[in-house]
Amino acid sequence: SDLHQAADQHDLLFPMTFGARGSAMIGGMLSTNAGGSNVLRYGNTRDLCLGLEVVMPDGEIMEIMSELHKDNSGYNLKHLIIGAEGTLGIITAAVMKLVAKPKARATAMIATQSLDTALTLLNELQQSTGGSVDAFEFMPRRYMSRYKELFPEKRLPFEAMHETNILVELATTASDLSDVQEDGKTLLGEKLENILAQEFEKGSVHEAVVAQNEAQRQEMWHIREAAAEVTLAHTPLVSNDVAVPLDQVSTFFEKMEPRLAEIDAGAISMSVAHLGDGNIHYSVWPQSQDPEVHAEIMESVENVVLSLGGSFSAEHGIGITKLPSMQRRKNEVAMRVMREIKQAIDPKNIMNPGKVVPATA
């Protein structure tokens, strides 16, 4: 948030945002290669970092504080350190990318016929606005219902409950799209409304509400950014942060939901997703208290994800919780190379030991 505020004073934007931005630190973002709601347009933290200063395990300082967009001088040590979760060195400074602050935004909550029709809508919006989609977030009916229970004072965009709810935000720096029309709307906002009206006529959109001011925009974003409070409101919790190809998102749910019922008949999934980049936060509230059942749920999620060509870790990193997943799922040669890198750089294993890379048997 400090970086957001500093950039804003110069009409610039640091385009990484997520619900925990008020407490998250830049070093933590870099160490985990954090994602967020705007990855669809701007990429993960790796894509937003140009250079680093790193204290290595032997106390030497590696200075790779380049501000260049192109630097092909050997191994990409910056990318090696980013996402290593402090196991290879301590990041003490960084050069981060800023972008021009948008001149206009258009935000809406949309109830679509299905996840597949939502992705068709995403493509239509990208093509019609020159790639102006900043965020495209999915929240199912169950999530919306739970949000309403936890935040009764908050207003939901729709009176009815829908299975597929999408938060979409467009942003532009182009003058022609940000100019205010006679009706007080920007051309970007009009484009969004026109596309949604067309999709409503076709039946692919059931309902849509476009934010008319910043207060309404913030109301919509609060629904999505309350995901941690909604999810963590129940224990025990089996938390999964996975990624699948965009055209396999609906298939993941189609396969996983019946499998979950087979493992634990009373279990409830509480999911949200960065739909635009295929990142699904598939959290499960198991009825069973048995840790072995919880482990089976986790492994089943991995099975489905990998069968679809996905990853068991999308943006939250490995830490300790996903060490078993790394041991089970990561390519053996890749694991060997990781261990060799760790041993070569940190032979005494003093940098955040026991994280990311599982110990050898």
PDB file of C-alpha atoms in Angstrom, residues 11-292:
ATOM      1  CA  ASP A  11       0.002   9.751 -11.508  1.00  0.00           C
ATOM      2  CA  LEU A  12       1.564   6.313 -11.742  1.00  0.00           C
ATOM      3  CA  LEU A  13       0.415   2.871 -10.634  1.00  0.00           C
ATOM      4  CA  PHE A  14       2.081  -0.190  -9.184  1.00  0.00           C
ATOM      5  CA  PRO A  15      -0.266  -2.696 -10.825  1.00  0.00           C
ATOM      6  CA  MET A  16      -0.168  -5.503  -8.264  1.00  0.00           C
ATOM      7  CA  THR A  17      -3.216  -5.741  -6.052  1.00  0.00           C
ATOM      8  CA  PHE A  18      -4.802  -8.311  -3.732  1.00  0.00           C
ATOM      9  CA  GLY A  19      -6.860  -8.373  -0.566  1.00  0.00           C
ATOM     10  CA  ALA A  20      -3.832  -8.443   1.770  1.00  0.00           C
ATOM     11  CA  ARG A  21      -2.137  -5.408   0.218  1.00  0.00           C
ATOM     12  CA  GLY A  22      -2.509  -3.436   3.448  1.00  0.00           C
ATOM     13  CA  SER A  23      -0.222  -5.829   5.351  1.00  0.00           C
ATOM     14  CA  ALA A  24       1.832  -7.403   2.550  1.00  0.00           C
ATOM     15  CA  MET A  25       5.441  -6.254   2.141  1.00  0.00           C
ATOM     16  CA  ILE A  26       7.385  -5.946  -1.109  1.00  0.00           C
ATOM     17  CA  GLY A  27       9.974  -8.446   0.148  1.00  0.00           C
ATOM     18  CA  GLY A  28       7.268 -11.001   0.832  1.00  0.00           C
ATOM     19  CA  MET A  29       5.742 -10.475  -2.588  1.00  0.00           C
ATOM     20  CA  LEU A  30       9.112 -11.007  -4.240  1.00  0.00           C
ATOM     21  CA  SER A  31       9.981 -14.018  -2.123  1.00  0.00           C
ATOM     22  CA  THR A  32       6.737 -15.781  -3.028  1.00  0.00           C
ATOM     23  CA  ASN A  33       6.343 -14.412  -6.570  1.00  0.00           C
ATOM     24  CA  ALA A  34       2.900 -13.235  -5.493  1.00  0.00           C
ATOM     25  CA  GLY A  35       0.012 -12.979  -7.935  1.00  0.00           C
ATOM     26  CA  GLY A  36      -3.272 -11.176  -7.483  1.00  0.00           C
ATOM     27  CA  SER A  37      -6.273  -9.825  -9.321  1.00  0.00           C
ATOM     28  CA  ASN A  38      -4.400  -8.013 -12.101  1.00  0.00           C
ATOM     29  CA  VAL A  39      -2.095 -10.846 -13.234  1.00  0.00           C
ATOM     30  CA  LEU A  40      -4.304 -11.209 -16.312  1.00  0.00           C
ATOM     31  CA  ARG A  41      -2.931  -7.903 -17.616  1.00  0.00           C
ATOM     32  CA  TYR A  42       0.331  -7.217 -15.809  1.00  0.00           C
ATOM     33  CA  GLY A  43       1.708 -10.608 -14.787  1.00  0.00           C
ATOM     34  CA  ASN A  44       3.043 -11.974 -11.489  1.00  0.00           C
ATOM     35  CA  THR A  45       5.630 -10.262  -9.309  1.00  0.00           C
ATOM     36  CA  ARG A  46       8.436 -11.628 -11.501  1.00  0.00           C
ATOM     37  CA  ASP A  47       7.008  -9.635 -14.389  1.00  0.00           C
ATOM     38  CA  LEU A  48       6.993  -6.451 -12.318  1.00  0.00           C
ATOM     39  CA  CYS A  49      10.582  -6.550 -11.033  1.00  0.00           C
ATOM     40  CA  LEU A  50      13.599  -5.264 -12.967  1.00  0.00           C
ATOM     41  CA  GLY A  51      16.394  -5.632 -10.441  1.00  0.00           C
ATOM     42  CA  LEU A  52      17.357  -6.815  -6.946  1.00  0.00           C
ATOM     43  CA  GLU A  53      19.859  -6.415  -4.173  1.00  0.00           C
ATOM     44  CA  VAL A  54      20.341  -9.678  -2.283  1.00  0.00           C
ATOM     45  CA  VAL A  55      22.354 -10.663   0.795  1.00  0.00           C
ATOM     46  CA  MET A  56      23.720 -14.126   0.081  1.00  0.00           C
ATOM     47  CA  PRO A  57      24.272 -16.895   2.685  1.00  0.00           C
ATOM     48  CA  ASP A  58      28.011 -16.051   2.931  1.00  0.00           C
ATOM     49  CA  GLY A  59      27.220 -12.404   3.741  1.00  0.00           C
ATOM     50  CA  GLU A  60      28.230 -11.092   0.323  1.00  0.00           C
ATOM     51  CA  ILE A  61      25.848  -8.697  -1.425  1.00  0.00           C
ATOM     52  CA  MET A  62      24.704  -9.584  -4.931  1.00  0.00           C
ATOM     53  CA  GLU A  63      23.897  -6.317  -6.669  1.00  0.00           C
ATOM     54  CA  ILE A  64      21.729  -6.868  -9.739  1.00  0.00           C
ATOM     55  CA  MET A  65      19.759  -3.629  -9.416  1.00  0.00           C
ATOM     56  CA  SER A  66      19.320  -3.156 -13.148  1.00  0.00           C
ATOM     57  CA  GLU A  67      16.600  -0.851 -14.445  1.00  0.00           C
ATOM     58  CA  LEU A  68      16.898  -2.386 -17.893  1.00  0.00           C
ATOM     59  CA  HIS A  69      14.084  -4.185 -19.647  1.00  0.00           C
ATOM     60  CA  LYS A  70      16.665  -6.246 -21.534  1.00  0.00           C
ATOM     61  CA  ASP A  71      19.726  -7.773 -19.885  1.00  0.00           C
ATOM     62  CA  ASN A  72      20.877 -11.042 -21.418  1.00  0.00           C
ATOM     63  CA  SER A  73      24.181 -11.309 -19.534  1.00  0.00           C
ATOM     64  CA  GLY A  74      24.067 -14.885 -18.330  1.00  0.00           C
ATOM     65  CA  TYR A  75      21.746 -16.756 -15.980  1.00  0.00           C
ATOM     66  CA  ASN A  76      18.655 -14.884 -14.813  1.00  0.00           C
ATOM     67  CA  LEU A  77      19.614 -14.707 -11.145  1.00  0.00           C
ATOM     68  CA  LYS A  78      16.800 -12.268 -10.423  1.00  0.00           C
ATOM     69  CA  HIS A  79      14.187 -14.865 -11.356  1.00  0.00           C
ATOM     70  CA  LEU A  80      16.040 -17.500  -9.344  1.00  0.00           C
ATOM     71  CA  ILE A  81      15.777 -15.404  -6.180  1.00  0.00           C
ATOM     72  CA  ILE A  82      12.175 -14.303  -6.784  1.00  0.00           C
ATOM     73  CA  GLY A  83       9.885 -17.096  -5.603  1.00  0.00           C
ATOM     74  CA  ALA A  84      12.636 -18.849  -3.614  1.00  0.00           C
ATOM     75  CA  GLU A  85      10.935 -17.829  -0.346  1.00  0.00           C
ATOM     76  CA  GLY A  86      14.201 -16.704   1.238  1.00  0.00           C
ATOM     77  CA  THR A  87      15.921 -20.067   0.834  1.00  0.00           C
ATOM     78  CA  LEU A  88      18.709 -18.671  -1.381  1.00  0.00           C
ATOM     79  CA  GLY A  89      19.201 -15.171   0.009  1.00  0.00           C
ATOM     80  CA  ILE A  90      17.563 -12.164   1.621  1.00  0.00           C
ATOM     81  CA  ILE A  91      16.178  -9.462  -0.685  1.00  0.00           C
ATOM     82  CA  THR A  92      17.089  -6.006   0.686  1.00  0.00           C
ATOM     83  CA  ALA A  93      16.188  -3.741  -2.266  1.00  0.00           C
ATOM     84  CA  ALA A  94      14.331  -3.978  -5.556  1.00  0.00           C
ATOM     85  CA  VAL A  95      13.554  -2.019  -8.708  1.00  0.00           C
ATOM     86  CA  MET A  96       9.832  -2.397  -9.426  1.00  0.00           C
ATOM     87  CA  LYS A  97       7.937  -1.470 -12.573  1.00  0.00           C
ATOM     88  CA  LEU A  98       5.317   1.257 -12.527  1.00  0.00           C
ATOM     89  CA  VAL A  99       2.749   1.953 -15.221  1.00  0.00           C
ATOM     90  CA  ALA A 100       0.715   4.967 -16.213  1.00  0.00           C
ATOM     91  CA  LYS A 101      -2.269   5.499 -13.955  1.00  0.00           C
ATOM     92  CA  PRO A 102      -5.531   4.655 -15.757  1.00  0.00           C
ATOM     93  CA  LYS A 103      -7.571   7.635 -16.892  1.00  0.00           C
ATOM     94  CA  ALA A 104     -10.791   5.668 -16.665  1.00  0.00           C
ATOM     95  CA  ARG A 105     -12.100   2.434 -15.196  1.00  0.00           C
ATOM     96  CA  ALA A 106     -15.290   0.481 -15.810  1.00  0.00           C
ATOM     97  CA  THR A 107     -16.312  -2.127 -13.229  1.00  0.00           C
ATOM     98  CA  ALA A 108     -19.252  -4.508 -13.160  1.00  0.00           C
ATOM     99  CA  MET A 109     -20.670  -7.558 -11.445  1.00  0.00           C
ATOM    100  CA  ILE A 110     -22.061 -10.042 -13.934  1.00  0.00           C
ATOM    101  CA  ALA A 111     -24.059 -13.255 -13.570  1.00  0.00           C
ATOM    102  CA  THR A 112     -23.283 -15.493 -16.538  1.00  0.00           C
ATOM    103  CA  GLN A 113     -24.839 -18.698 -17.797  1.00  0.00           C
ATOM    104  CA  SER A 114     -21.680 -20.710 -17.060  1.00  0.00           C
ATOM    105  CA  LEU A 115     -17.925 -20.482 -16.642  1.00  0.00           C
ATOM    106  CA  ASP A 116     -17.446 -21.235 -20.328  1.00  0.00           C
ATOM    107  CA  THR A 117     -19.748 -18.390 -21.379  1.00  0.00           C
ATOM    108  CA  ALA A 118     -17.870 -16.147 -18.941  1.00  0.00           C
ATOM    109  CA  LEU A 119     -14.605 -16.934 -20.736  1.00  0.00           C
ATOM    110  CA  THR A 120     -16.254 -16.202 -24.088  1.00  0.00           C
ATOM    111  CA  LEU A 121     -17.302 -12.858 -22.636  1.00  0.00           C
ATOM    112  CA  LEU A 122     -13.720 -12.227 -21.497  1.00  0.00           C
ATOM    113  CA  ASN A 123     -12.461 -12.743 -25.051  1.00  0.00           C
ATOM    114  CA  GLU A 124     -15.130 -10.411 -26.411  1.00  0.00           C
ATOM    115  CA  LEU A 125     -14.210  -7.699 -23.909  1.00  0.00           C
ATOM    116  CA  GLN A 126     -10.496  -8.024 -24.687  1.00  0.00           C
ATOM    117  CA  GLN A 127     -11.075  -7.738 -28.424  1.00  0.00           C
ATOM    118  CA  SER A 128     -13.533  -4.855 -28.163  1.00  0.00           C
ATOM    119  CA  THR A 129     -11.437  -2.752 -25.797  1.00  0.00           C
ATOM    120  CA  GLY A 130      -7.932  -3.415 -27.061  1.00  0.00           C
ATOM    121  CA  GLY A 131      -6.949  -5.658 -24.151  1.00  0.00           C
ATOM    122  CA  SER A 132      -8.234  -3.348 -21.419  1.00  0.00           C
ATOM    123  CA  VAL A 133      -9.414  -6.081 -19.018  1.00  0.00           C
ATOM    124  CA  ASP A 134      -7.568  -5.631 -15.712  1.00  0.00           C
ATOM    125  CA  ALA A 135      -9.420  -8.237 -13.671  1.00  0.00           C
ATOM    126  CA  PHE A 136     -11.881 -11.076 -14.268  1.00  0.00           C
ATOM    127  CA  GLU A 137     -12.797 -12.749 -10.985  1.00  0.00           C
ATOM    128  CA  PHE A 138     -15.156 -15.682 -10.377  1.00  0.00           C
ATOM    129  CA  MET A 139     -17.301 -16.211  -7.284  1.00  0.00           C
ATOM    130  CA  PRO A 140     -19.856 -19.072  -7.149  1.00  0.00           C
ATOM    131  CA  ARG A 141     -23.274 -19.000  -5.491  1.00  0.00           C
ATOM    132  CA  ARG A 142     -22.006 -20.695  -2.326  1.00  0.00           C
ATOM    133  CA  TYR A 143     -19.368 -18.025  -1.829  1.00  0.00           C
ATOM    134  CA  MET A 144     -21.881 -15.198  -2.337  1.00  0.00           C
ATOM    135  CA  SER A 145     -24.265 -16.754   0.172  1.00  0.00           C
ATOM    136  CA  ARG A 146     -21.527 -17.091   2.776  1.00  0.00           C
ATOM    137  CA  TYR A 147     -20.391 -13.512   2.144  1.00  0.00           C
ATOM    138  CA  LYS A 148     -23.949 -12.298   2.764  1.00  0.00           C
ATOM    139  CA  GLU A 149     -24.026 -14.172   6.078  1.00  0.00           C
ATOM    140  CA  LEU A 150     -20.711 -12.708   7.258  1.00  0.00           C
ATOM    141  CA  PHE A 151     -21.367  -9.170   6.047  1.00  0.00           C
ATOM    142  CA  PRO A 152     -25.116  -8.567   6.442  1.00  0.00           C
ATOM    143  CA  GLU A 153     -24.560  -4.803   6.309  1.00  0.00           C
ATOM    144  CA  LYS A 154     -23.057  -5.042   2.813  1.00  0.00           C
ATOM    145  CA  ARG A 155     -25.169  -4.823  -0.313  1.00  0.00           C
ATOM    146  CA  LEU A 156     -24.964  -7.601  -2.890  1.00  0.00           C
ATOM    147  CA  PRO A 157     -25.263  -6.573  -6.545  1.00  0.00           C
ATOM    148  CA  PHE A 158     -28.125  -8.986  -7.290  1.00  0.00           C
ATOM    149  CA  GLU A 159     -31.236  -9.839  -5.296  1.00  0.00           C
ATOM    150  CA  ALA A 160     -31.267 -13.342  -6.758  1.00  0.00           C
ATOM    151  CA  MET A 161     -28.456 -15.826  -6.219  1.00  0.00           C
ATOM    152  CA  HIS A 162     -26.643 -17.041  -9.326  1.00  0.00           C
ATOM    153  CA  GLU A 163     -24.259 -19.948  -9.862  1.00  0.00           C
ATOM    154  CA  THR A 164     -21.620 -17.980 -11.777  1.00  0.00           C
ATOM    155  CA  ASN A 165     -20.781 -14.459 -10.611  1.00  0.00           C
ATOM    156  CA  ILE A 166     -18.015 -12.476 -12.294  1.00  0.00           C
ATOM    157  CA  LEU A 167     -16.334  -9.258 -11.195  1.00  0.00           C
ATOM    158  CA  VAL A 168     -14.852  -7.566 -14.260  1.00  0.00           C
ATOM    159  CA  GLU A 169     -12.803  -4.398 -14.346  1.00  0.00           C
ATOM    160  CA  LEU A 170     -11.586  -2.565 -17.436  1.00  0.00           C
ATOM    161  CA  ALA A 171      -8.983   0.200 -17.301  1.00  0.00           C
ATOM    162  CA  THR A 172      -7.490   2.472 -19.933  1.00  0.00           C
ATOM    163  CA  THR A 173      -4.973   5.262 -20.393  1.00  0.00           C
ATOM    164  CA  ALA A 174      -6.269   6.041 -23.896  1.00  0.00           C
ATOM    165  CA  SER A 175      -7.899   9.448 -24.233  1.00  0.00           C
ATOM    166  CA  ASP A 176     -10.527   8.283 -26.727  1.00  0.00           C
ATOM    167  CA  LEU A 177     -11.790   5.617 -24.310  1.00  0.00           C
ATOM    168  CA  SER A 178     -11.575   7.802 -21.204  1.00  0.00           C
ATOM    169  CA  ASP A 179     -13.274  10.928 -22.588  1.00  0.00           C
ATOM    170  CA  VAL A 180     -16.537  11.686 -20.813  1.00  0.00           C
ATOM    171  CA  GLN A 181     -19.591  11.643 -23.082  1.00  0.00           C
ATOM    172  CA  GLU A 182     -22.651  13.915 -22.869  1.00  0.00           C
ATOM    173  CA  ASP A 183     -24.408  11.408 -20.627  1.00  0.00           C
ATOM    174  CA  GLY A 184     -21.525  11.585 -18.141  1.00  0.00           C
ATOM    175  CA  LYS A 185     -20.150   8.161 -19.017  1.00  0.00           C
ATOM    176  CA  THR A 186     -16.802   7.311 -20.539  1.00  0.00           C
ATOM    177  CA  LEU A 187     -16.589   5.513 -23.854  1.00  0.00           C
ATOM    178  CA  LEU A 188     -14.962   2.606 -22.003  1.00  0.00           C
ATOM    179  CA  GLY A 189     -17.988   2.368 -19.713  1.00  0.00           C
ATOM    180  CA  GLU A 190     -20.357   2.589 -22.664  1.00  0.00           C
ATOM    181  CA  LYS A 191     -18.490  -0.176 -24.450  1.00  0.00           C
ATOM    182  CA  LEU A 192     -18.825  -2.384 -21.382  1.00  0.00           C
ATOM    183  CA  GLU A 193     -22.547  -1.671 -21.059  1.00  0.00           C
ATOM    184  CA  ASN A 194     -23.165  -2.297 -24.767  1.00  0.00           C
ATOM    185  CA  ILE A 195     -21.347  -5.613 -24.748  1.00  0.00           C
ATOM    186  CA  LEU A 196     -23.211  -6.741 -21.631  1.00  0.00           C
ATOM    187  CA  ALA A 197     -26.532  -5.706 -23.214  1.00  0.00           C
ATOM    188  CA  GLN A 198     -25.729  -7.801 -26.298  1.00  0.00           C
ATOM    189  CA  GLU A 199     -24.796 -10.800 -24.167  1.00  0.00           C
ATOM    190  CA  PHE A 200     -27.997 -10.368 -22.136  1.00  0.00           C
ATOM    191  CA  GLU A 201     -30.028 -10.497 -25.349  1.00  0.00           C
ATOM    192  CA  LYS A 202     -28.240 -13.737 -26.311  1.00  0.00           C
ATOM    193  CA  GLY A 203     -28.940 -15.238 -22.882  1.00  0.00           C
ATOM    194  CA  SER A 204     -25.323 -15.727 -21.867  1.00  0.00           C
ATOM    195  CA  VAL A 205     -25.608 -13.000 -19.212  1.00  0.00           C
ATOM    196  CA  HIS A 206     -28.465 -13.284 -16.707  1.00  0.00           C
ATOM    197  CA  GLU A 207     -27.862 -10.051 -14.800  1.00  0.00           C
ATOM    198  CA  ALA A 208     -25.289  -7.267 -14.764  1.00  0.00           C
ATOM    199  CA  VAL A 209     -24.683  -4.209 -12.609  1.00  0.00           C
ATOM    200  CA  VAL A 210     -22.153  -1.584 -13.706  1.00  0.00           C
ATOM    201  CA  ALA A 211     -20.615   0.572 -10.971  1.00  0.00           C
ATOM    202  CA  GLN A 212     -21.679   4.196 -11.396  1.00  0.00           C
ATOM    203  CA  ASN A 213     -19.172   5.694  -8.971  1.00  0.00           C
ATOM    204  CA  GLU A 214     -16.107   4.837  -6.891  1.00  0.00           C
ATOM    205  CA  ALA A 215     -18.188   3.860  -3.856  1.00  0.00           C
ATOM    206  CA  GLN A 216     -20.071   1.236  -5.878  1.00  0.00           C
ATOM    207  CA  ARG A 217     -16.799   0.019  -7.366  1.00  0.00           C
ATOM    208  CA  GLN A 218     -15.346  -0.471  -3.884  1.00  0.00           C
ATOM    209  CA  GLU A 219     -18.483  -2.348  -2.797  1.00  0.00           C
ATOM    210  CA  MET A 220     -17.982  -4.802  -5.642  1.00  0.00           C
ATOM    211  CA  TRP A 221     -14.294  -5.259  -4.899  1.00  0.00           C
ATOM    212  CA  HIS A 222     -14.982  -5.858  -1.211  1.00  0.00           C
ATOM    213  CA  ILE A 223     -16.998  -8.944  -2.121  1.00  0.00           C
ATOM    214  CA  ARG A 224     -14.019 -10.496  -3.884  1.00  0.00           C
ATOM    215  CA  GLU A 225     -11.330  -9.268  -1.508  1.00  0.00           C
ATOM    216  CA  ALA A 226     -13.136 -10.683   1.533  1.00  0.00           C
ATOM    217  CA  ALA A 227     -12.197 -14.170   0.316  1.00  0.00           C
ATOM    218  CA  ALA A 228      -9.783 -14.771   3.192  1.00  0.00           C
ATOM    219  CA  GLU A 229     -12.408 -13.902   5.813  1.00  0.00           C
ATOM    220  CA  VAL A 230     -15.043 -16.004   4.059  1.00  0.00           C
ATOM    221  CA  THR A 231     -12.770 -19.010   3.633  1.00  0.00           C
ATOM    222  CA  LEU A 232     -11.087 -18.925   7.042  1.00  0.00           C
ATOM    223  CA  ALA A 233     -14.399 -18.638   8.852  1.00  0.00           C
ATOM    224  CA  HIS A 234     -14.527 -22.433   9.108  1.00  0.00           C
ATOM    225  CA  THR A 235     -12.236 -25.053  10.571  1.00  0.00           C
ATOM    226  CA  PRO A 236     -10.839 -27.473   9.640  1.00  0.00           C
ATOM    227  CA  LEU A 237      -9.824 -26.140   6.236  1.00  0.00           C
ATOM    228  CA  VAL A 238      -8.117 -27.803   3.286  1.00  0.00           C
ATOM    229  CA  SER A 239      -6.730 -24.950   1.209  1.00  0.00           C
ATOM    230  CA  ASN A 240      -5.644 -25.331  -2.404  1.00  0.00           C
ATOM    231  CA  ASP A 241      -4.156 -22.723  -4.733  1.00  0.00           C
ATOM    232  CA  VAL A 242      -4.052 -24.344  -8.156  1.00  0.00           C
ATOM    233  CA  ALA A 243      -3.835 -23.353 -11.807  1.00  0.00           C
ATOM    234  CA  VAL A 244      -5.263 -25.010 -14.903  1.00  0.00           C
ATOM    235  CA  PRO A 245      -5.492 -23.946 -18.573  1.00  0.00           C
ATOM    236  CA  LEU A 246      -8.356 -21.498 -19.073  1.00  0.00           C
ATOM    237  CA  ASP A 247     -10.433 -23.927 -21.105  1.00  0.00           C
ATOM    238  CA  GLN A 248     -10.153 -26.509 -18.308  1.00  0.00           C
ATOM    239  CA  VAL A 249     -11.493 -24.410 -15.407  1.00  0.00           C
ATOM    240  CA  SER A 250     -15.069 -25.691 -15.695  1.00  0.00           C
ATOM    241  CA  THR A 251     -13.762 -29.233 -16.225  1.00  0.00           C
ATOM    242  CA  PHE A 252     -11.849 -28.995 -12.956  1.00  0.00           C
ATOM    243  CA  PHE A 253     -15.049 -28.303 -11.020  1.00  0.00           C
ATOM    244  CA  GLU A 254     -16.989 -30.947 -12.951  1.00  0.00           C
ATOM    245  CA  LYS A 255     -14.412 -33.565 -11.982  1.00  0.00           C
ATOM    246  CA  MET A 256     -13.553 -32.405  -8.474  1.00  0.00           C
ATOM    247  CA  GLU A 257     -16.982 -31.850  -6.952  1.00  0.00           C
ATOM    248  CA  PRO A 258     -18.223 -35.471  -7.292  1.00  0.00           C
ATOM    249  CA  ARG A 259     -14.802 -36.723  -6.208  1.00  0.00           C
ATOM    250  CA  LEU A 260     -14.997 -34.582  -3.078  1.00  0.00           C
ATOM    251  CA  ALA A 261     -18.405 -36.078  -2.233  1.00  0.00           C
ATOM    252  CA  GLU A 262     -16.935 -39.578  -2.547  1.00  0.00           C
ATOM    253  CA  ILE A 263     -14.125 -38.780  -0.099  1.00  0.00           C
ATOM    254  CA  ASP A 264     -16.184 -36.840   2.453  1.00  0.00           C
ATOM    255  CA  ALA A 265     -19.921 -36.729   1.837  1.00  0.00           C
ATOM    256  CA  GLY A 266     -20.418 -33.713   4.092  1.00  0.00           C
ATOM    257  CA  ALA A 267     -17.528 -31.634   2.735  1.00  0.00           C
ATOM    258  CA  ILE A 268     -18.248 -28.222   1.203  1.00  0.00           C
ATOM    259  CA  SER A 269     -16.035 -26.455  -1.316  1.00  0.00           C
ATOM    260  CA  MET A 270     -15.682 -22.690  -0.925  1.00  0.00           C
ATOM    261  CA  SER A 271     -13.968 -21.448  -4.071  1.00  0.00           C
ATOM    262  CA  VAL A 272     -13.026 -18.240  -5.818  1.00  0.00           C
ATOM    263  CA  ALA A 273     -10.872 -17.871  -8.901  1.00  0.00           C
ATOM    264  CA  HIS A 274      -8.783 -15.433 -10.893  1.00  0.00           C
ATOM    265  CA  LEU A 275     -10.693 -16.720 -13.889  1.00  0.00           C
ATOM    266  CA  GLY A 276      -8.747 -14.706 -16.432  1.00  0.00           C
ATOM    267  CA  ASP A 277      -5.513 -16.595 -15.699  1.00  0.00           C
ATOM    268  CA  GLY A 278      -6.897 -19.980 -14.634  1.00  0.00           C
ATOM    269  CA  ASN A 279      -5.957 -19.661 -10.942  1.00  0.00           C
ATOM    270  CA  ILE A 280      -8.488 -21.430  -8.689  1.00  0.00           C
ATOM    271  CA  HIS A 281      -8.525 -21.086  -4.908  1.00  0.00           C
ATOM    272  CA  TYR A 282     -10.282 -24.352  -4.158  1.00  0.00           C
ATOM    273  CA  SER A 283     -10.801 -24.408  -0.419  1.00  0.00           C
ATOM    274  CA  VAL A 284     -12.667 -27.256   1.257  1.00  0.00           C
ATOM    275  CA  TRP A 285     -14.535 -27.311   4.547  1.00  0.00           C
ATOM    276  CA  PRO A 286     -14.389 -31.036   5.389  1.00  0.00           C
ATOM    277  CA  GLN A 287     -16.974 -32.582   7.656  1.00  0.00           C
ATOM    278  CA  SER A 288     -14.507 -35.244   8.725  1.00  0.00           C
ATOM    279  CA  GLN A 289     -11.952 -34.347  11.404  1.00  0.00           C
ATOM    280  CA  ASP A 290      -9.618 -37.115  10.229  1.00  0.00           C
ATOM    281  CA  PRO A 291      -6.271 -35.716   8.936  1.00  0.00           C
ATOM    282  CA  GLU A 292      -5.993 -38.674   6.584  1.00  0.00           C
TER     283      GLU A 292
END
